[in-house]
Short mmCIF file of C-alpha atoms in Angstrom, two decimals:
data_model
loop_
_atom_site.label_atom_id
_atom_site.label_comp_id
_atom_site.label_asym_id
_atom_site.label_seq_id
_atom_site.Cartn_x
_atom_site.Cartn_y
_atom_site.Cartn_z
CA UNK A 20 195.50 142.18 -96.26
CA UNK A 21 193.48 141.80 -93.60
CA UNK A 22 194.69 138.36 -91.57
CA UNK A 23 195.00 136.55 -88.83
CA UNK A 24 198.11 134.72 -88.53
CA UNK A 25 198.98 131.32 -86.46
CA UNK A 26 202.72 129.70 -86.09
CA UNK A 27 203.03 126.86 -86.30
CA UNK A 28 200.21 125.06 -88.99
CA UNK A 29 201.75 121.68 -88.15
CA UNK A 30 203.58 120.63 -84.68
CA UNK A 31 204.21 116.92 -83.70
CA UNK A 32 205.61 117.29 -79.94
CA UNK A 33 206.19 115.79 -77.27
CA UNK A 34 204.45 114.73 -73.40
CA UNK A 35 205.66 117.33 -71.40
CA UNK A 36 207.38 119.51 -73.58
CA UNK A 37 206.48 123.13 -73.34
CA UNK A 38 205.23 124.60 -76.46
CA UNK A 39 203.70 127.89 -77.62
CA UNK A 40 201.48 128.75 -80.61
CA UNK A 41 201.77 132.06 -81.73
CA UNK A 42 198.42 134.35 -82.95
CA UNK A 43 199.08 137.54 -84.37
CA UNK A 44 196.27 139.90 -86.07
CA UNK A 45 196.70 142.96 -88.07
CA UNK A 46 193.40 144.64 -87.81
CA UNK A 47 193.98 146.09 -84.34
CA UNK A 48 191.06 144.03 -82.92
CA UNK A 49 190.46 144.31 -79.28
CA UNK A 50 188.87 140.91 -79.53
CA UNK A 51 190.74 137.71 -79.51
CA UNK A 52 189.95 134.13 -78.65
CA UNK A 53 191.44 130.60 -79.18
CA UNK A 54 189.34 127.03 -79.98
CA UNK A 55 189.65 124.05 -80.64
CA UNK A 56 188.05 121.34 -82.54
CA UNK A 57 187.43 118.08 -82.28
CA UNK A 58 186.01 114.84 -84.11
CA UNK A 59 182.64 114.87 -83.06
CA UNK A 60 183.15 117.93 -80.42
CA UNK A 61 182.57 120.97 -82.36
CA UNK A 62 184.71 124.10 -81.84
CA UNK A 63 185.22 125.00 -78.07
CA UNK A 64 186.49 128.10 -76.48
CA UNK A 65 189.94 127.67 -74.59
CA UNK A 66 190.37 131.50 -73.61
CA UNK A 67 189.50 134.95 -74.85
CA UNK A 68 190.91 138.17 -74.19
CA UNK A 69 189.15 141.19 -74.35
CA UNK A 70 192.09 143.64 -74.78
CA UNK A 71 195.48 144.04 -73.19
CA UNK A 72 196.33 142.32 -70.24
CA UNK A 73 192.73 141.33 -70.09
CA UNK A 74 192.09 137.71 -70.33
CA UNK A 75 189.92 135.12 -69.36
CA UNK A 76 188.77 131.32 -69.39
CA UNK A 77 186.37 129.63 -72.03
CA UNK A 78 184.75 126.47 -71.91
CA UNK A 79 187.83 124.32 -71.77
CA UNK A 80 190.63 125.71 -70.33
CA UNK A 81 192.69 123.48 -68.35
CA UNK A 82 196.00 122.81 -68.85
CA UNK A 83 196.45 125.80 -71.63
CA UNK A 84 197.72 129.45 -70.18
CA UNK A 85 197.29 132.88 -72.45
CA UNK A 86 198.73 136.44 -72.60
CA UNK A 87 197.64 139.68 -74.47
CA UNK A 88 200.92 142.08 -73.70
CA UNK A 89 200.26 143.72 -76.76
CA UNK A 90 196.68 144.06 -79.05
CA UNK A 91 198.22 142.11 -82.01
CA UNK A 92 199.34 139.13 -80.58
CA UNK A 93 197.70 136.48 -78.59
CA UNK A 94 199.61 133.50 -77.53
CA UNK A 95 198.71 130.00 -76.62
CA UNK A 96 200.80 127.99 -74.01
CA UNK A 97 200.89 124.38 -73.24
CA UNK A 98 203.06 124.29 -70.12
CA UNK A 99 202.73 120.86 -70.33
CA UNK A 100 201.32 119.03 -73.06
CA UNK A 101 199.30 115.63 -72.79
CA UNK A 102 197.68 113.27 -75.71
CA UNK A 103 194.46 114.62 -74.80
CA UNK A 104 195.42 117.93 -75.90
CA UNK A 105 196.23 116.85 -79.64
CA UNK A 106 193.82 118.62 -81.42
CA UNK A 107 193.31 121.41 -84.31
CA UNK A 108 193.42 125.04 -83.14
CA UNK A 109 191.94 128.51 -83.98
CA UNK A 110 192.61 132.02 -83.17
CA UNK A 111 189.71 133.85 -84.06
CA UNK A 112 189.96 137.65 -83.78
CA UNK A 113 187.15 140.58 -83.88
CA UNK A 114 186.91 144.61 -83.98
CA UNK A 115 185.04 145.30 -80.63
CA UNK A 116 182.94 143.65 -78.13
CA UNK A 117 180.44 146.06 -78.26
CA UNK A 118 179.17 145.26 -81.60
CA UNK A 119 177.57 142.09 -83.77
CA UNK A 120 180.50 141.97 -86.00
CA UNK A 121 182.63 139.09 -87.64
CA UNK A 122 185.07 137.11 -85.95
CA UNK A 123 188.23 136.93 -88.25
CA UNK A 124 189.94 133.32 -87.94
CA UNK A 125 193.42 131.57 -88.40
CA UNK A 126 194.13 128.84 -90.78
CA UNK A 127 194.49 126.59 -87.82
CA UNK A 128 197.66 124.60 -86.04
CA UNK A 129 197.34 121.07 -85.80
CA UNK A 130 198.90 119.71 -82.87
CA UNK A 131 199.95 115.99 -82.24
CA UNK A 132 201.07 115.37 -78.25
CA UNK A 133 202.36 111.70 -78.86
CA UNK B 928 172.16 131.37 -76.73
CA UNK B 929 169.67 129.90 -78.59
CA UNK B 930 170.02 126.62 -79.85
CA UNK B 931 169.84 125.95 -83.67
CA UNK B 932 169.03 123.01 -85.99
CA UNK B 933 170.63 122.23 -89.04
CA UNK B 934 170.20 119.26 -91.60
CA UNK B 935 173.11 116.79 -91.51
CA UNK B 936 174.10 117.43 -94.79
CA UNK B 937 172.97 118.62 -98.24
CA UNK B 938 174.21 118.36 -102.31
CA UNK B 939 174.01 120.89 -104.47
CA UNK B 940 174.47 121.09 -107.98
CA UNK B 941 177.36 123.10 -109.53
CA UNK B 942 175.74 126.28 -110.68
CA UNK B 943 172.68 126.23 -108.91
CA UNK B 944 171.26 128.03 -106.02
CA UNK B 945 172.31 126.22 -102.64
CA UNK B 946 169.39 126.84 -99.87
CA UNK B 947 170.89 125.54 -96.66
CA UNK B 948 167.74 126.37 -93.58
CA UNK B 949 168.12 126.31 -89.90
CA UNK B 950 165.82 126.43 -86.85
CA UNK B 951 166.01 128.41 -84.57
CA UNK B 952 162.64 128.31 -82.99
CA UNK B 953 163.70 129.53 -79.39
CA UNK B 954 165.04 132.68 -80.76
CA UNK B 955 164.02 135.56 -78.72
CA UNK B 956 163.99 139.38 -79.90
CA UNK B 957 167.71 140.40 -79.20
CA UNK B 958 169.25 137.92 -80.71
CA UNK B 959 171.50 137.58 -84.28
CA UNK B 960 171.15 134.90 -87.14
CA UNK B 961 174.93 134.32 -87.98
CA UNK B 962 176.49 132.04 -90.66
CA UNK B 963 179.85 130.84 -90.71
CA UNK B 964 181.47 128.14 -93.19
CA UNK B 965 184.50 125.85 -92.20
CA UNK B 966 186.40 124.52 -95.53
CA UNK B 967 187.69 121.30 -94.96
CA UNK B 968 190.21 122.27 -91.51
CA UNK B 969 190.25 125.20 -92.64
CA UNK B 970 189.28 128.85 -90.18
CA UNK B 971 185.85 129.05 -90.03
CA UNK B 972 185.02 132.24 -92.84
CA UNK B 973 182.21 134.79 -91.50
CA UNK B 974 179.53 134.57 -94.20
CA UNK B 975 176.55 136.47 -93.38
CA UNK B 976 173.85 137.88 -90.56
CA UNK B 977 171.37 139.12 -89.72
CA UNK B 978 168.38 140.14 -87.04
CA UNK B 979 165.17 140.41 -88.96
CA UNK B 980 165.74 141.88 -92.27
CA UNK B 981 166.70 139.50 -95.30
CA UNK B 982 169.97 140.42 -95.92
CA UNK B 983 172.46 140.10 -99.26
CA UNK B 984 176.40 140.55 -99.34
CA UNK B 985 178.78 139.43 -102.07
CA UNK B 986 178.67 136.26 -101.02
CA UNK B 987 175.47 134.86 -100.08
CA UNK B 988 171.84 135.91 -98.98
CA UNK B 989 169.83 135.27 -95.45
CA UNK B 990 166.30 135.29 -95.64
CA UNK B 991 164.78 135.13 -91.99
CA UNK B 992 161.13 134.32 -91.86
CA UNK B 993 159.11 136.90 -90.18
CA UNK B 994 158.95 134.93 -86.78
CA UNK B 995 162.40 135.00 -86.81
CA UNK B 996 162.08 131.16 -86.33
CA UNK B 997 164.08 129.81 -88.97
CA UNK B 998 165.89 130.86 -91.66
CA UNK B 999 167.77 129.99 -94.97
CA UNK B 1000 171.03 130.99 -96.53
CA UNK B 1001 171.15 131.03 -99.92
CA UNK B 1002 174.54 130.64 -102.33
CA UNK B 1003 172.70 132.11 -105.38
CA UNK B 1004 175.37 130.19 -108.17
CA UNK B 1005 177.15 127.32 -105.94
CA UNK B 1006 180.38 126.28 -107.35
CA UNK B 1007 182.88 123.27 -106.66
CA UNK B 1008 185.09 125.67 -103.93
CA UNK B 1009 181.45 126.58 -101.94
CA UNK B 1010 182.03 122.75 -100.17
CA UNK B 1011 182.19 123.12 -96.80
CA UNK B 1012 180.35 122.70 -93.40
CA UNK B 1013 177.86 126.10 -93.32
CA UNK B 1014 177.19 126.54 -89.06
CA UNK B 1015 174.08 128.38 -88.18
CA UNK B 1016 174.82 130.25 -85.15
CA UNK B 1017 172.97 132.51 -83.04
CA UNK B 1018 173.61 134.93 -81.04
CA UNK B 1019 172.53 137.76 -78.57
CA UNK B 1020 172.35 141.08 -79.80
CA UNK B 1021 175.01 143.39 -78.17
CA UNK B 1022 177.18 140.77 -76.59
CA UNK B 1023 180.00 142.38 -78.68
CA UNK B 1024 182.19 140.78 -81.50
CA UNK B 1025 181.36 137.30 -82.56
CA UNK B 1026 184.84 136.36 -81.54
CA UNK B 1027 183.54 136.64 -77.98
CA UNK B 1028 182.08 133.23 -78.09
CA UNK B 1029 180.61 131.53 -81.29
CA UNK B 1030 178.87 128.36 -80.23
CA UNK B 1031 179.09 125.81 -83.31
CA UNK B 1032 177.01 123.14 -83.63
CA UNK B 1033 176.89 120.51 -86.00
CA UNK B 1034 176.41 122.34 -89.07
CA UNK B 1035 175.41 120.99 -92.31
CA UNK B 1036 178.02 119.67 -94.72
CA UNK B 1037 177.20 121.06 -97.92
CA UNK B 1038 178.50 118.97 -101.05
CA UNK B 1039 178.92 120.68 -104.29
CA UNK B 1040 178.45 118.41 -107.24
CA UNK B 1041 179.98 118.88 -110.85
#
């Protein structure tokens, strides 16, 4: 099945304690992004990638870092996480920037920095 | 991009046809009509698009209108699982996979009623 994948759905954490979210797609999709959303806020773009070792800032991007090593897997760091970075977050995923086609997302991580 | 409007929110009776419109009255030629639905925190799930043709998949229709300044999605049979916030998004033709960057407004939160 066709799928994006995030790890973890639910992590309560720390201020200041390092933390990764993992985003792994099996549709070989050159295309991958992460968002956020907020109360209010909409969904904003953190960072996209448009293929390996190709990456690159969105709308909101401070104080989050990426990597695309390989094409399935798109990781999001918080080096060091504040409050202001609780939040819900997507990976969103799609075949090709060249084309109008779907974006694929995650079921989402909800992070709490308390 | 061009900037869409959306009512605030609609109900819809179980069974019925659910017609959610959008402006999009800045819309210029090269540009894509997308629709995307967010289930309660859940990914937001690609529904349908579309550049001036009406357009029908499995799960919904888009009628455009034929200045391309509005449009309506229809859910021909709406049932209890169709609630969800529908986002009318638009989009330049060519600037690759909608991952790239989908700009979500406000959407309209469509209610399903038994």
């Amino acid at each position: 099945e066709a799928q994006v994948t995030q790890n973890p759905r639910y992590l309560i954490t720390v201020t200041g304690k390092k933390l990764t979210v993992t985003c792994s797609q099996n549709m070989n999709h050159e295309y991958m992004s992460w968002y956020r959303q907020d109360p209010g806020l909409g969904l904003r773009q953190i960072y996209y990638s448009m293929n390996v070792e190709v990456t690159d800032k969105g709308d909101v991007p401070e104080g989050y870092k990426v990597s695309r090593k390989e094409k399935r897997n798109f990781p999001l760091i918080l080096e060091s996480p504040s409050p202001n970075q609780t939040s819900l977050y997507f990976c969103a995923s799609s075949p090709t920037i060249r084309e109008n086609t779907e974006a694929f997302f995650g079921q989402g991580t909800r992070l709490t920095v308390v | 991009d061009a900037k869409t409007t959306q009512p605030t929110s609609m109900d819809c009776a179980e069974g019925r046809a659910a017609n959610l419109p959008c402006n999009h009255s800045t819309i210029s030629g090269n540009e894509y009509v997308y629709w995307y639905r967010q289930i309660h925190s859940q990914g937001p799930q690609y529904i349908i698009h579309g550049l001036k043709n009406n357009e029908t998949n499995e799960m919904a229709s888009l009628i455009i209108t034929e200045d391309r300044k509005s449009s309506t999605l229809i859910l021909p049979h709406a049932t209890l699982r169709d609630t969800a916030v529908y986002y009318c998004i638009v989009r330049v033709k060519g600037r690759g996979g909608s991952a790239r960057q989908l700009t979500f407004g406000s959407g309209t939160q469509l209610t399903v009623l038994p």
